[in-house]
């Protein structure tokens, strides 16, 4: 159990991992902007400060950008490695140093590495950690209310951590959009140097990059569910997507069946999307899928079952076979492939 | 070599339905199953044992007494021993308390197994935290979300691979270590009827806090920093206009979305 010393400003810390800086555009990536903005909103609610935690050095551009989005302080943690390939992060030492600052809140992205770091830090602080939140706010008593989907997305659970600090949570991408820009804002810098690490328990070997397929920017998505009957039918939906200038998306069942790769998955454990148009083909509408596409501006659903839950969340519904309906749309084309 | 696989009994959330009027869970439709990713973890261990029968595969599970059924399935698949941590005092534990209980159980085994394997996340909690938390309690190196794992017993190392935001990361992990695995790793085996019947000859050990002797401030609700303040049904509804496929064609054409 830890208590914040009095007269210390409320400190909302954001962990920024390796993926936070977009090398190509030389800017903070969209997700990091969302996280810092979220922290800014929380800090403002308590007349507090926003700190950004990063393992490594902040460049001048990085510093300016973080300040511009609302950061008051940057905390960089550096340590020498006996071998550059040593990958193990000295979380014990890092937390020991952070205990002297003791943030009130720490928020994390939901990348695999950040979630791993968050979990290890939760043990070192012996505090609570809530994963994959879609909303953060304060409850009536001023504790961080961490809201996340539960039971496959059928329910929303709100969690608090009352007696331990820091209150920690990881936040999903594309759930917080209220960014604010503070032109000309500066921020202070705190550098934490750790003693050289000799751990060689995890060695980083040569990595490869792969093409990330993101549905995030698609304006039109044709969603595929098990109702299309067989993977061979994907071709028709692909043609429709192409004709409409859209892309394909998939439910968890379709991905688990191996019909499409996990990069197409939309839902609680897949991507969250917000296209202008989402056409749900043969999708029943399970809560965990709906929570990934409910922010679509318009939803059209095609399903043989008139009682399919998807129709409760659609603007337009067609009761019928999805593949036949799509074939009908394609056949009306003047130029067929 | 000893491999310890961590298993959780979960409700089959793919079949979870909400009562549309009361917005409560229809528990009659929720059969308990082994968390699917934990089956991938067990399959990893069993495939190592296939190549080297001297490898001991243990299964550790914290859960209600009904989880004995899931333990039995693990034994049928080929696990050598199963331990079920069951005690009413463990109920209500969040991830921190759960991971502490599991880590305490590992310490009570006498020697730390060479590899501790978890599924990437459970389909009810979906946090993915317990694996790395157990690793931290035990001060073991951990890599989560492994899509590929290759085991080098001689070199006392694991070679793992995972996808992380556009980079396929590859690591060498020194034993003893902790990993969590994804469903891409393998396809879990299905036990035969004979294997299921023979599993009844293997014993399931049940341990409670009487055996583990964990301080009560670290377990159950008391040991859980997080608690659920409220649960609400998801309230996202739209008014659906039912149309024909001809209507759809017309709408899309009018809007220029379909030429």
PDB file of N, CA and C in Angstrom, chain B residues 23-89:
ATOM      1  N   UNK B  23     -30.715  -8.308 -19.779  1.00  0.00           N
ATOM      2  CA  UNK B  23     -29.287  -8.019 -19.996  1.00  0.00           C
ATOM      3  C   UNK B  23     -28.385  -8.787 -19.044  1.00  0.00           C
ATOM      4  N   UNK B  24     -28.815  -9.973 -18.656  1.00  0.00           N
ATOM      5  CA  UNK B  24     -27.959 -10.796 -17.797  1.00  0.00           C
ATOM      6  C   UNK B  24     -27.411 -11.943 -18.632  1.00  0.00           C
ATOM      7  N   UNK B  25     -26.333 -12.540 -18.158  1.00  0.00           N
ATOM      8  CA  UNK B  25     -25.711 -13.643 -18.882  1.00  0.00           C
ATOM      9  C   UNK B  25     -26.560 -14.887 -18.783  1.00  0.00           C
ATOM     10  N   UNK B  26     -26.701 -15.586 -19.907  1.00  0.00           N
ATOM     11  CA  UNK B  26     -27.425 -16.859 -19.878  1.00  0.00           C
ATOM     12  C   UNK B  26     -26.401 -17.942 -19.546  1.00  0.00           C
ATOM     13  N   UNK B  27     -26.277 -18.230 -18.276  1.00  0.00           N
ATOM     14  CA  UNK B  27     -25.241 -19.178 -17.862  1.00  0.00           C
ATOM     15  C   UNK B  27     -25.540 -20.600 -18.284  1.00  0.00           C
ATOM     16  N   UNK B  28     -26.800 -20.876 -18.623  1.00  0.00           N
ATOM     17  CA  UNK B  28     -27.131 -22.241 -19.054  1.00  0.00           C
ATOM     18  C   UNK B  28     -26.475 -22.556 -20.395  1.00  0.00           C
ATOM     19  N   UNK B  29     -26.065 -21.513 -21.122  1.00  0.00           N
ATOM     20  CA  UNK B  29     -25.433 -21.759 -22.417  1.00  0.00           C
ATOM     21  C   UNK B  29     -23.905 -21.734 -22.320  1.00  0.00           C
ATOM     22  N   UNK B  30     -23.400 -21.584 -21.085  1.00  0.00           N
ATOM     23  CA  UNK B  30     -21.958 -21.374 -20.923  1.00  0.00           C
ATOM     24  C   UNK B  30     -21.231 -22.587 -20.392  1.00  0.00           C
ATOM     25  N   UNK B  31     -20.961 -23.577 -21.224  1.00  0.00           N
ATOM     26  CA  UNK B  31     -20.235 -24.749 -20.724  1.00  0.00           C
ATOM     27  C   UNK B  31     -18.803 -24.383 -20.406  1.00  0.00           C
ATOM     28  N   UNK B  32     -18.261 -24.948 -19.322  1.00  0.00           N
ATOM     29  CA  UNK B  32     -16.853 -24.657 -19.051  1.00  0.00           C
ATOM     30  C   UNK B  32     -15.958 -25.440 -20.008  1.00  0.00           C
ATOM     31  N   UNK B  33     -14.904 -24.799 -20.438  1.00  0.00           N
ATOM     32  CA  UNK B  33     -13.931 -25.443 -21.330  1.00  0.00           C
ATOM     33  C   UNK B  33     -12.533 -25.073 -20.855  1.00  0.00           C
ATOM     34  N   UNK B  34     -11.540 -25.739 -21.429  1.00  0.00           N
ATOM     35  CA  UNK B  34     -10.158 -25.310 -21.174  1.00  0.00           C
ATOM     36  C   UNK B  34      -9.931 -24.093 -22.059  1.00  0.00           C
ATOM     37  N   UNK B  35      -9.330 -23.050 -21.489  1.00  0.00           N
ATOM     38  CA  UNK B  35      -9.007 -21.867 -22.281  1.00  0.00           C
ATOM     39  C   UNK B  35      -8.264 -22.316 -23.551  1.00  0.00           C
ATOM     40  N   UNK B  36      -8.797 -21.989 -24.737  1.00  0.00           N
ATOM     41  CA  UNK B  36      -8.211 -22.515 -25.982  1.00  0.00           C
ATOM     42  C   UNK B  36      -6.711 -22.294 -26.130  1.00  0.00           C
ATOM     43  N   UNK B  37      -6.209 -21.111 -25.753  1.00  0.00           N
ATOM     44  CA  UNK B  37      -4.770 -20.869 -25.915  1.00  0.00           C
ATOM     45  C   UNK B  37      -3.941 -21.776 -25.000  1.00  0.00           C
ATOM     46  N   UNK B  38      -4.543 -22.219 -23.873  1.00  0.00           N
ATOM     47  CA  UNK B  38      -3.821 -23.113 -22.965  1.00  0.00           C
ATOM     48  C   UNK B  38      -3.634 -24.483 -23.607  1.00  0.00           C
ATOM     49  N   UNK B  39      -4.545 -24.837 -24.516  1.00  0.00           N
ATOM     50  CA  UNK B  39      -4.387 -26.105 -25.236  1.00  0.00           C
ATOM     51  C   UNK B  39      -3.167 -26.033 -26.150  1.00  0.00           C
ATOM     52  N   UNK B  40      -2.929 -24.864 -26.740  1.00  0.00           N
ATOM     53  CA  UNK B  40      -1.721 -24.693 -27.564  1.00  0.00           C
ATOM     54  C   UNK B  40      -0.475 -24.824 -26.693  1.00  0.00           C
ATOM     55  N   UNK B  41      -0.577 -24.284 -25.460  1.00  0.00           N
ATOM     56  CA  UNK B  41       0.554 -24.375 -24.529  1.00  0.00           C
ATOM     57  C   UNK B  41       0.822 -25.834 -24.181  1.00  0.00           C
ATOM     58  N   UNK B  42      -0.233 -26.580 -23.898  1.00  0.00           N
ATOM     59  CA  UNK B  42      -0.082 -28.001 -23.551  1.00  0.00           C
ATOM     60  C   UNK B  42       0.448 -28.801 -24.735  1.00  0.00           C
ATOM     61  N   UNK B  43      -0.066 -28.486 -25.920  1.00  0.00           N
ATOM     62  CA  UNK B  43       0.391 -29.194 -27.122  1.00  0.00           C
ATOM     63  C   UNK B  43       1.890 -28.985 -27.337  1.00  0.00           C
ATOM     64  N   UNK B  44       2.373 -27.767 -27.072  1.00  0.00           N
ATOM     65  CA  UNK B  44       3.813 -27.484 -27.193  1.00  0.00           C
ATOM     66  C   UNK B  44       4.588 -28.459 -26.294  1.00  0.00           C
ATOM     67  N   UNK B  45       4.160 -28.544 -25.026  1.00  0.00           N
ATOM     68  CA  UNK B  45       4.860 -29.404 -24.070  1.00  0.00           C
ATOM     69  C   UNK B  45       4.808 -30.867 -24.496  1.00  0.00           C
ATOM     70  N   UNK B  46       3.647 -31.302 -24.944  1.00  0.00           N
ATOM     71  CA  UNK B  46       3.484 -32.705 -25.328  1.00  0.00           C
ATOM     72  C   UNK B  46       4.298 -33.036 -26.579  1.00  0.00           C
ATOM     73  N   UNK B  47       4.435 -32.058 -27.485  1.00  0.00           N
ATOM     74  CA  UNK B  47       5.213 -32.326 -28.705  1.00  0.00           C
ATOM     75  C   UNK B  47       6.697 -32.476 -28.375  1.00  0.00           C
ATOM     76  N   UNK B  48       7.157 -31.781 -27.318  1.00  0.00           N
ATOM     77  CA  UNK B  48       8.548 -31.967 -26.873  1.00  0.00           C
ATOM     78  C   UNK B  48       8.683 -33.353 -26.267  1.00  0.00           C
ATOM     79  N   UNK B  49       7.684 -33.762 -25.531  1.00  0.00           N
ATOM     80  CA  UNK B  49       7.690 -35.094 -24.898  1.00  0.00           C
ATOM     81  C   UNK B  49       7.623 -36.214 -25.946  1.00  0.00           C
ATOM     82  N   UNK B  50       6.911 -35.924 -27.069  1.00  0.00           N
ATOM     83  CA  UNK B  50       6.844 -36.909 -28.155  1.00  0.00           C
ATOM     84  C   UNK B  50       8.256 -37.258 -28.633  1.00  0.00           C
ATOM     85  N   UNK B  51       9.111 -36.215 -28.725  1.00  0.00           N
ATOM     86  CA  UNK B  51      10.478 -36.427 -29.223  1.00  0.00           C
ATOM     87  C   UNK B  51      11.385 -36.994 -28.143  1.00  0.00           C
ATOM     88  N   UNK B  52      11.069 -36.689 -26.887  1.00  0.00           N
ATOM     89  CA  UNK B  52      11.912 -37.139 -25.776  1.00  0.00           C
ATOM     90  C   UNK B  52      11.021 -37.539 -24.606  1.00  0.00           C
ATOM     91  N   UNK B  53      10.698 -38.841 -24.511  1.00  0.00           N
ATOM     92  CA  UNK B  53       9.767 -39.294 -23.476  1.00  0.00           C
ATOM     93  C   UNK B  53      10.240 -39.043 -22.038  1.00  0.00           C
ATOM     94  N   UNK B  54      11.533 -38.694 -21.855  1.00  0.00           N
ATOM     95  CA  UNK B  54      12.002 -38.437 -20.490  1.00  0.00           C
ATOM     96  C   UNK B  54      11.524 -37.071 -19.997  1.00  0.00           C
ATOM     97  N   UNK B  55      11.034 -36.233 -20.918  1.00  0.00           N
ATOM     98  CA  UNK B  55      10.516 -34.916 -20.517  1.00  0.00           C
ATOM     99  C   UNK B  55       9.252 -35.109 -19.688  1.00  0.00           C
ATOM    100  N   UNK B  56       9.186 -34.422 -18.550  1.00  0.00           N
ATOM    101  CA  UNK B  56       8.013 -34.504 -17.686  1.00  0.00           C
ATOM    102  C   UNK B  56       7.106 -33.306 -17.954  1.00  0.00           C
ATOM    103  N   UNK B  57       5.836 -33.578 -18.249  1.00  0.00           N
ATOM    104  CA  UNK B  57       4.886 -32.492 -18.507  1.00  0.00           C
ATOM    105  C   UNK B  57       3.915 -32.407 -17.341  1.00  0.00           C
ATOM    106  N   UNK B  58       3.966 -31.304 -16.617  1.00  0.00           N
ATOM    107  CA  UNK B  58       3.042 -31.085 -15.506  1.00  0.00           C
ATOM    108  C   UNK B  58       2.041 -30.024 -15.902  1.00  0.00           C
ATOM    109  N   UNK B  59       0.848 -30.089 -15.298  1.00  0.00           N
ATOM    110  CA  UNK B  59      -0.191 -29.093 -15.557  1.00  0.00           C
ATOM    111  C   UNK B  59      -0.601 -28.479 -14.232  1.00  0.00           C
ATOM    112  N   UNK B  60      -0.680 -27.169 -14.180  1.00  0.00           N
ATOM    113  CA  UNK B  60      -1.092 -26.464 -12.968  1.00  0.00           C
ATOM    114  C   UNK B  60      -2.300 -25.607 -13.287  1.00  0.00           C
ATOM    115  N   UNK B  61      -3.321 -25.709 -12.439  1.00  0.00           N
ATOM    116  CA  UNK B  61      -4.550 -24.959 -12.692  1.00  0.00           C
ATOM    117  C   UNK B  61      -5.085 -24.432 -11.368  1.00  0.00           C
ATOM    118  N   UNK B  62      -5.538 -23.202 -11.364  1.00  0.00           N
ATOM    119  CA  UNK B  62      -6.205 -22.671 -10.179  1.00  0.00           C
ATOM    120  C   UNK B  62      -7.662 -22.509 -10.559  1.00  0.00           C
ATOM    121  N   UNK B  63      -8.551 -23.152  -9.805  1.00  0.00           N
ATOM    122  CA  UNK B  63      -9.947 -23.045 -10.210  1.00  0.00           C
ATOM    123  C   UNK B  63     -10.896 -23.776  -9.284  1.00  0.00           C
ATOM    124  N   UNK B  64     -12.180 -23.817  -9.671  1.00  0.00           N
ATOM    125  CA  UNK B  64     -13.165 -24.531  -8.865  1.00  0.00           C
ATOM    126  C   UNK B  64     -12.947 -26.035  -8.970  1.00  0.00           C
ATOM    127  N   UNK B  65     -13.568 -26.788  -8.086  1.00  0.00           N
ATOM    128  CA  UNK B  65     -13.343 -28.239  -8.062  1.00  0.00           C
ATOM    129  C   UNK B  65     -13.813 -28.902  -9.358  1.00  0.00           C
ATOM    130  N   UNK B  66     -14.756 -28.265 -10.050  1.00  0.00           N
ATOM    131  CA  UNK B  66     -15.226 -28.823 -11.324  1.00  0.00           C
ATOM    132  C   UNK B  66     -14.127 -28.829 -12.383  1.00  0.00           C
ATOM    133  N   UNK B  67     -13.047 -28.063 -12.148  1.00  0.00           N
ATOM    134  CA  UNK B  67     -11.940 -28.050 -13.103  1.00  0.00           C
ATOM    135  C   UNK B  67     -11.206 -29.377 -13.144  1.00  0.00           C
ATOM    136  N   UNK B  68     -11.550 -30.285 -12.236  1.00  0.00           N
ATOM    137  CA  UNK B  68     -10.975 -31.637 -12.289  1.00  0.00           C
ATOM    138  C   UNK B  68     -11.250 -32.263 -13.639  1.00  0.00           C
ATOM    139  N   UNK B  69     -12.405 -31.900 -14.213  1.00  0.00           N
ATOM    140  CA  UNK B  69     -12.770 -32.463 -15.523  1.00  0.00           C
ATOM    141  C   UNK B  69     -11.775 -32.013 -16.592  1.00  0.00           C
ATOM    142  N   UNK B  70     -11.391 -30.724 -16.513  1.00  0.00           N
ATOM    143  CA  UNK B  70     -10.412 -30.201 -17.475  1.00  0.00           C
ATOM    144  C   UNK B  70      -9.039 -30.834 -17.235  1.00  0.00           C
ATOM    145  N   UNK B  71      -8.705 -31.073 -15.953  1.00  0.00           N
ATOM    146  CA  UNK B  71      -7.440 -31.725 -15.620  1.00  0.00           C
ATOM    147  C   UNK B  71      -7.395 -33.119 -16.221  1.00  0.00           C
ATOM    148  N   UNK B  72      -8.523 -33.806 -16.133  1.00  0.00           N
ATOM    149  CA  UNK B  72      -8.632 -35.164 -16.667  1.00  0.00           C
ATOM    150  C   UNK B  72      -8.356 -35.158 -18.166  1.00  0.00           C
ATOM    151  N   UNK B  73      -8.865 -34.145 -18.854  1.00  0.00           N
ATOM    152  CA  UNK B  73      -8.631 -34.035 -20.301  1.00  0.00           C
ATOM    153  C   UNK B  73      -7.142 -33.843 -20.582  1.00  0.00           C
ATOM    154  N   UNK B  74      -6.468 -33.029 -19.768  1.00  0.00           N
ATOM    155  CA  UNK B  74      -5.031 -32.810 -19.956  1.00  0.00           C
ATOM    156  C   UNK B  74      -4.263 -34.107 -19.765  1.00  0.00           C
ATOM    157  N   UNK B  75      -4.656 -34.893 -18.782  1.00  0.00           N
ATOM    158  CA  UNK B  75      -3.992 -36.184 -18.554  1.00  0.00           C
ATOM    159  C   UNK B  75      -4.235 -37.117 -19.739  1.00  0.00           C
ATOM    160  N   UNK B  76      -5.445 -37.066 -20.280  1.00  0.00           N
ATOM    161  CA  UNK B  76      -5.766 -37.911 -21.436  1.00  0.00           C
ATOM    162  C   UNK B  76      -4.933 -37.512 -22.647  1.00  0.00           C
ATOM    163  N   UNK B  77      -4.667 -36.199 -22.763  1.00  0.00           N
ATOM    164  CA  UNK B  77      -3.861 -35.728 -23.903  1.00  0.00           C
ATOM    165  C   UNK B  77      -2.409 -36.172 -23.759  1.00  0.00           C
ATOM    166  N   UNK B  78      -1.975 -36.457 -22.517  1.00  0.00           N
ATOM    167  CA  UNK B  78      -0.621 -36.965 -22.341  1.00  0.00           C
ATOM    168  C   UNK B  78       0.173 -36.329 -21.211  1.00  0.00           C
ATOM    169  N   UNK B  79      -0.429 -35.421 -20.449  1.00  0.00           N
ATOM    170  CA  UNK B  79       0.314 -34.820 -19.336  1.00  0.00           C
ATOM    171  C   UNK B  79       0.635 -35.894 -18.302  1.00  0.00           C
ATOM    172  N   UNK B  80       1.780 -35.739 -17.613  1.00  0.00           N
ATOM    173  CA  UNK B  80       2.185 -36.732 -16.621  1.00  0.00           C
ATOM    174  C   UNK B  80       1.524 -36.501 -15.279  1.00  0.00           C
ATOM    175  N   UNK B  81       1.356 -35.243 -14.904  1.00  0.00           N
ATOM    176  CA  UNK B  81       0.683 -34.983 -13.646  1.00  0.00           C
ATOM    177  C   UNK B  81      -0.074 -33.653 -13.691  1.00  0.00           C
ATOM    178  N   UNK B  82      -1.126 -33.599 -12.876  1.00  0.00           N
ATOM    179  CA  UNK B  82      -1.940 -32.389 -12.812  1.00  0.00           C
ATOM    180  C   UNK B  82      -2.101 -31.961 -11.369  1.00  0.00           C
ATOM    181  N   UNK B  83      -1.950 -30.662 -11.165  1.00  0.00           N
ATOM    182  CA  UNK B  83      -2.194 -30.104  -9.837  1.00  0.00           C
ATOM    183  C   UNK B  83      -3.290 -29.056  -9.950  1.00  0.00           C
ATOM    184  N   UNK B  84      -4.314 -29.206  -9.130  1.00  0.00           N
ATOM    185  CA  UNK B  84      -5.403 -28.225  -9.112  1.00  0.00           C
ATOM    186  C   UNK B  84      -5.321 -27.445  -7.809  1.00  0.00           C
ATOM    187  N   UNK B  85      -5.192 -26.132  -7.926  1.00  0.00           N
ATOM    188  CA  UNK B  85      -5.176 -25.289  -6.733  1.00  0.00           C
ATOM    189  C   UNK B  85      -6.611 -24.868  -6.468  1.00  0.00           C
ATOM    190  N   UNK B  86      -7.137 -25.389  -5.385  1.00  0.00           N
ATOM    191  CA  UNK B  86      -8.553 -25.135  -5.119  1.00  0.00           C
ATOM    192  C   UNK B  86      -8.745 -24.779  -3.656  1.00  0.00           C
ATOM    193  N   UNK B  87      -9.324 -23.616  -3.413  1.00  0.00           N
ATOM    194  CA  UNK B  87      -9.572 -23.179  -2.040  1.00  0.00           C
ATOM    195  C   UNK B  87     -10.542 -22.004  -2.132  1.00  0.00           C
ATOM    196  N   UNK B  88     -11.547 -21.998  -1.281  1.00  0.00           N
ATOM    197  CA  UNK B  88     -12.515 -20.895  -1.330  1.00  0.00           C
ATOM    198  C   UNK B  88     -11.821 -19.557  -1.066  1.00  0.00           C
ATOM    199  N   UNK B  89     -10.689 -19.617  -0.356  1.00  0.00           N
ATOM    200  CA  UNK B  89      -9.959 -18.381  -0.052  1.00  0.00           C
ATOM    201  C   UNK B  89      -9.308 -17.776  -1.296  1.00  0.00           C
TER     202      UNK B  89
END
